[in-house]
mmCIF file of C-alpha atoms in Angstrom:
data_model
loop_
_atom_site.group_PDB
_atom_site.id
_atom_site.type_symbol
_atom_site.label_atom_id
_atom_site.label_comp_id
_atom_site.label_asym_id
_atom_site.label_seq_id
_atom_site.Cartn_x
_atom_site.Cartn_y
_atom_site.Cartn_z
ATOM 1 C CA MET K 1 20.162 -17.502 39.675
ATOM 2 C CA GLY K 2 16.974 -17.415 37.578
ATOM 3 C CA LYS K 3 16.137 -14.991 34.835
ATOM 4 C CA LYS K 4 14.531 -11.663 35.664
ATOM 5 C CA TYR K 5 11.262 -10.208 34.372
ATOM 6 C CA TYR K 6 11.329 -6.500 33.491
ATOM 7 C CA CYS K 7 8.115 -4.508 33.898
ATOM 8 C CA ASP K 8 8.047 -1.603 31.431
ATOM 9 C CA TYR K 9 5.367 0.264 33.367
ATOM 10 C CA CYS K 10 7.105 0.114 36.755
ATOM 11 C CA LYS K 11 10.673 0.019 35.373
ATOM 12 C CA THR K 12 11.638 -2.736 37.811
ATOM 13 C CA HIS K 13 13.158 -6.205 37.569
ATOM 14 C CA ILE K 14 11.387 -9.033 39.376
ATOM 15 C CA GLN K 15 11.976 -12.768 39.568
ATOM 16 C CA ARG K 16 10.563 -14.687 36.602
ATOM 17 C CA ASP K 17 8.056 -16.838 38.444
ATOM 18 C CA PRO K 18 4.423 -16.939 37.231
ATOM 19 C CA ASN K 19 3.026 -16.404 40.735
ATOM 20 C CA ILE K 20 5.306 -13.463 41.482
ATOM 21 C CA VAL K 21 4.642 -11.860 38.093
ATOM 22 C CA ARG K 22 0.867 -12.295 38.519
ATOM 23 C CA LYS K 23 0.962 -10.735 41.996
ATOM 24 C CA HIS K 24 3.032 -7.848 40.649
ATOM 25 C CA ASN K 25 0.601 -7.283 37.744
ATOM 26 C CA GLU K 26 -2.369 -7.256 40.147
ATOM 27 C CA GLY K 27 -0.675 -4.823 42.549
ATOM 28 C CA ILE K 28 -1.829 -1.225 42.994
ATOM 29 C CA PRO K 29 1.487 0.435 41.979
ATOM 30 C CA HIS K 30 1.579 -1.556 38.734
ATOM 31 C CA LEU K 31 -2.083 -0.812 37.932
ATOM 32 C CA ARG K 32 -1.524 2.899 38.632
ATOM 33 C CA ASN K 33 1.599 3.031 36.435
ATOM 34 C CA ARG K 34 -0.191 1.149 33.666
ATOM 35 C CA ALA K 35 -3.211 3.483 33.793
ATOM 36 C CA ASP K 36 -0.915 6.541 33.744
ATOM 37 C CA HIS K 37 0.895 5.163 30.706
ATOM 38 C CA TYR K 38 -2.313 4.625 28.728
ATOM 39 C CA GLU K 39 -3.700 7.975 29.901
ATOM 40 C CA ARG K 40 -0.805 9.686 28.105
ATOM 41 C CA CYS K 41 -1.615 7.762 24.901
ATOM 42 C CA LYS K 42 -5.313 8.669 24.765
ATOM 43 C CA ASP K 43 -6.853 10.655 21.942
ATOM 44 C CA ILE K 44 -8.222 14.123 22.718
ATOM 45 C CA THR K 45 -11.791 13.096 21.892
ATOM 46 C CA GLU K 46 -11.560 10.194 24.376
ATOM 47 C CA ILE K 47 -10.299 12.515 27.114
ATOM 48 C CA VAL K 48 -13.104 15.009 26.468
ATOM 49 C CA THR K 49 -15.863 12.365 26.411
ATOM 50 C CA GLU K 50 -14.599 10.788 29.645
ATOM 51 C CA ASN K 51 -14.186 14.042 31.567
ATOM 52 C CA ILE K 52 -17.121 16.119 30.283
ATOM 53 C CA GLY K 53 -19.626 14.550 32.689
ATOM 54 C CA LYS K 54 -17.326 14.326 35.706
ATOM 55 C CA LYS K 55 -17.212 16.859 38.509
ATOM 56 C CA PRO K 56 -13.872 18.628 39.073
ATOM 57 C CA CYS K 57 -11.483 16.985 41.556
ATOM 58 C CA ARG K 58 -11.149 19.089 44.733
ATOM 59 C CA THR K 59 -7.520 18.219 45.372
ATOM 60 C CA VAL K 60 -6.464 19.285 41.880
ATOM 61 C CA LEU K 61 -8.467 22.530 42.202
ATOM 62 C CA ASN K 62 -6.549 23.250 45.424
ATOM 63 C CA SER K 63 -3.343 22.899 43.339
ATOM 64 C CA GLU K 64 -2.342 19.640 45.003
ATOM 65 C CA GLN K 65 -1.423 16.242 43.561
ATOM 66 C CA CYS K 66 -4.339 13.781 43.490
ATOM 67 C CA ILE K 67 -3.302 10.469 45.062
ATOM 68 C CA PHE K 68 -5.657 8.492 42.808
ATOM 69 C CA GLY K 69 -4.101 9.687 39.541
ATOM 70 C CA ALA K 70 -5.821 8.182 36.498
ATOM 71 C CA HIS K 71 -8.148 6.110 38.726
ATOM 72 C CA CYS K 72 -9.821 9.200 40.209
ATOM 73 C CA ARG K 73 -13.610 9.403 39.846
ATOM 74 C CA PHE K 74 -13.400 13.163 39.319
ATOM 75 C CA SER K 75 -12.033 15.223 36.448
ATOM 76 C CA HIS K 76 -8.527 16.630 36.705
ATOM 77 C CA TYR K 77 -9.261 19.288 34.084
ATOM 78 C CA THR K 78 -10.691 22.730 34.735
ATOM 79 C CA PRO K 79 -13.765 23.762 32.709
ATOM 80 C CA GLU K 80 -11.547 26.106 30.647
ATOM 81 C CA GLN K 81 -9.152 23.272 29.824
ATOM 82 C CA LEU K 82 -12.065 21.011 28.860
ATOM 83 C CA ASN K 83 -13.468 23.721 26.557
ATOM 84 C CA ARG K 84 -10.050 24.144 24.906
ATOM 85 C CA LEU K 85 -9.704 20.378 24.470
ATOM 86 C CA GLN K 86 -13.233 20.155 23.067
ATOM 87 C CA ARG K 87 -12.522 22.892 20.480
ATOM 88 C CA LYS K 88 -9.259 21.194 19.544
ATOM 89 C CA ALA K 89 -11.072 17.857 19.136
ATOM 90 C CA GLN K 90 -13.689 19.518 16.913
ATOM 91 C CA ARG K 91 -10.952 21.098 14.760
ATOM 92 C CA GLN K 92 -9.279 17.697 14.407
ATOM 93 C CA GLN K 93 -12.588 16.101 13.421
ATOM 94 C CA LEU K 94 -13.208 18.800 10.790
ATOM 95 C CA HIS K 95 -9.682 18.347 9.445
ATOM 96 C CA ARG K 96 -10.162 14.564 9.231
ATOM 97 C CA ALA K 97 -13.554 15.005 7.546
ATOM 98 C CA LYS K 98 -12.100 17.413 4.946
ATOM 99 C CA ARG K 99 -9.177 15.093 4.270
ATOM 100 C CA LEU K 100 -11.532 12.116 3.926
ATOM 101 C CA ALA K 101 -13.809 14.082 1.580
ATOM 102 C CA GLY K 102 -10.783 14.943 -0.574
ATOM 103 C CA ILE K 103 -9.763 11.301 -0.744
ATOM 104 C CA ILE K 104 -13.302 10.210 -1.625
ATOM 105 C CA GLU K 105 -13.466 12.804 -4.428
ATOM 106 C CA LYS K 106 -10.258 11.420 -5.918
ATOM 107 C CA LEU K 107 -11.570 7.876 -5.860
ATOM 108 C CA GLU K 108 -13.332 6.590 -8.909
ATOM 109 C CA SER K 109 -16.734 5.014 -8.780
ATOM 110 C CA ALA K 110 -17.089 1.255 -9.113
ATOM 111 C CA ASP K 111 -18.701 1.644 -12.552
ATOM 112 C CA GLU K 112 -15.717 3.619 -13.872
ATOM 113 C CA ILE K 113 -13.246 1.086 -12.499
ATOM 114 C CA THR K 114 -15.072 -1.908 -13.993
ATOM 115 C CA HIS K 115 -15.473 -0.089 -17.321
ATOM 116 C CA LYS K 116 -11.711 0.637 -17.505
ATOM 117 C CA PHE K 117 -10.888 -2.941 -16.517
ATOM 118 C CA LEU K 118 -13.185 -4.419 -19.165
ATOM 119 C CA GLU K 119 -11.748 -2.096 -21.848
ATOM 120 C CA LYS K 120 -8.169 -3.130 -21.027
ATOM 121 C CA ARG K 121 -9.162 -6.782 -20.927
ATOM 122 C CA SER K 122 -10.925 -6.643 -24.297
ATOM 123 C CA GLN K 123 -7.921 -4.855 -25.855
ATOM 124 C CA LYS K 124 -5.600 -7.587 -24.558
ATOM 125 C CA GLN K 125 -7.889 -10.323 -25.879
ATOM 126 C CA VAL K 126 -8.036 -8.727 -29.342
ATOM 127 C CA LYS K 127 -4.262 -8.313 -29.357
ATOM 128 C CA THR K 128 -3.565 -11.931 -28.372
ATOM 129 C CA SER K 129 -6.130 -13.421 -30.747
ATOM 130 C CA ASN K 130 -4.601 -11.653 -33.790
ATOM 131 C CA GLU K 131 -1.010 -12.585 -33.060
ATOM 132 C CA CYS K 132 0.676 -15.956 -32.956
ATOM 133 C CA THR K 133 3.426 -15.628 -30.395
ATOM 134 C CA GLN K 134 6.145 -18.097 -29.552
ATOM 135 C CA PHE K 135 6.553 -18.861 -25.885
ATOM 136 C CA TRP K 136 10.008 -20.339 -26.368
ATOM 137 C CA THR K 137 13.294 -18.990 -27.632
ATOM 138 C CA TYR K 138 16.282 -20.638 -29.234
ATOM 139 C CA THR K 139 19.921 -19.715 -28.785
ATOM 140 C CA GLU K 140 22.185 -19.178 -31.786
ATOM 141 C CA GLU K 141 23.998 -22.435 -31.029
ATOM 142 C CA GLN K 142 20.749 -24.410 -31.115
ATOM 143 C CA LEU K 143 19.717 -22.890 -34.430
ATOM 144 C CA GLU K 144 23.099 -23.683 -36.071
ATOM 145 C CA ARG K 145 23.281 -27.327 -34.975
ATOM 146 C CA THR K 146 21.750 -29.958 -37.218
ATOM 147 C CA ASP K 147 22.557 -33.070 -35.176
ATOM 148 C CA LEU K 148 19.945 -32.368 -32.452
ATOM 149 C CA PRO K 149 17.248 -34.949 -31.751
ATOM 150 C CA PRO K 150 13.712 -34.023 -32.915
ATOM 151 C CA SER K 151 12.642 -33.050 -29.402
ATOM 152 C CA LEU K 152 15.315 -30.314 -29.295
ATOM 153 C CA GLN K 153 15.039 -29.103 -32.885
ATOM 154 C CA GLU K 154 13.351 -25.824 -33.717
ATOM 155 C CA ILE K 155 9.581 -26.141 -33.849
ATOM 156 C CA ASP K 156 7.529 -24.260 -36.377
ATOM 157 C CA PRO K 157 4.214 -23.326 -34.674
ATOM 158 C CA THR K 158 2.295 -23.659 -37.956
ATOM 159 C CA GLN K 159 3.458 -27.257 -38.449
ATOM 160 C CA ILE K 160 2.681 -28.581 -34.967
ATOM 161 C CA ASP K 161 -0.603 -30.204 -35.986
ATOM 162 C CA SER K 162 0.788 -31.882 -39.119
ATOM 163 C CA SER K 163 4.002 -33.216 -37.590
ATOM 164 C CA SER K 164 4.316 -36.910 -36.911
ATOM 165 C CA PHE K 165 7.147 -38.042 -34.701
ATOM 166 C CA THR K 166 7.272 -41.789 -35.159
ATOM 167 C CA GLU K 167 10.845 -42.228 -34.040
ATOM 168 C CA TRP K 168 12.509 -40.515 -31.127
ATOM 169 C CA GLY K 169 16.266 -40.148 -30.909
#
């Protein structure tokens, strides 16, 4: 027994064979189920722009189920529903525009950002140039021992240039 392929759109199991799967995916029931699925996920503005120019579907106006579903050439919305959807889409657009304007106001300009960055950078450079910092640390045991070879003994940063290690232990 071979493995089964599950189609999420059709909610069916079919044999996992490339030819069978391809035929299933090209079939009318699968295409209809897929279109219905994506129709439910559409944004309001997309629905309004698609249906605003279409004529109303006669079967839907007669309070019947349209056999074409999402593939119908006609609109399945009444003019009142389209007007409501259009107003809702406009309100959403205004809300998005206000939110975006608020975010843009909070953002700093590029000049301010570069100015702050350069100030912080110059402060760090002044701080590091005035101080001589050690990048290594010694444990108490290392500081107390006197029998360590020169490579492990404590190094004085001021004496690095004048030190001469002729013999290594």
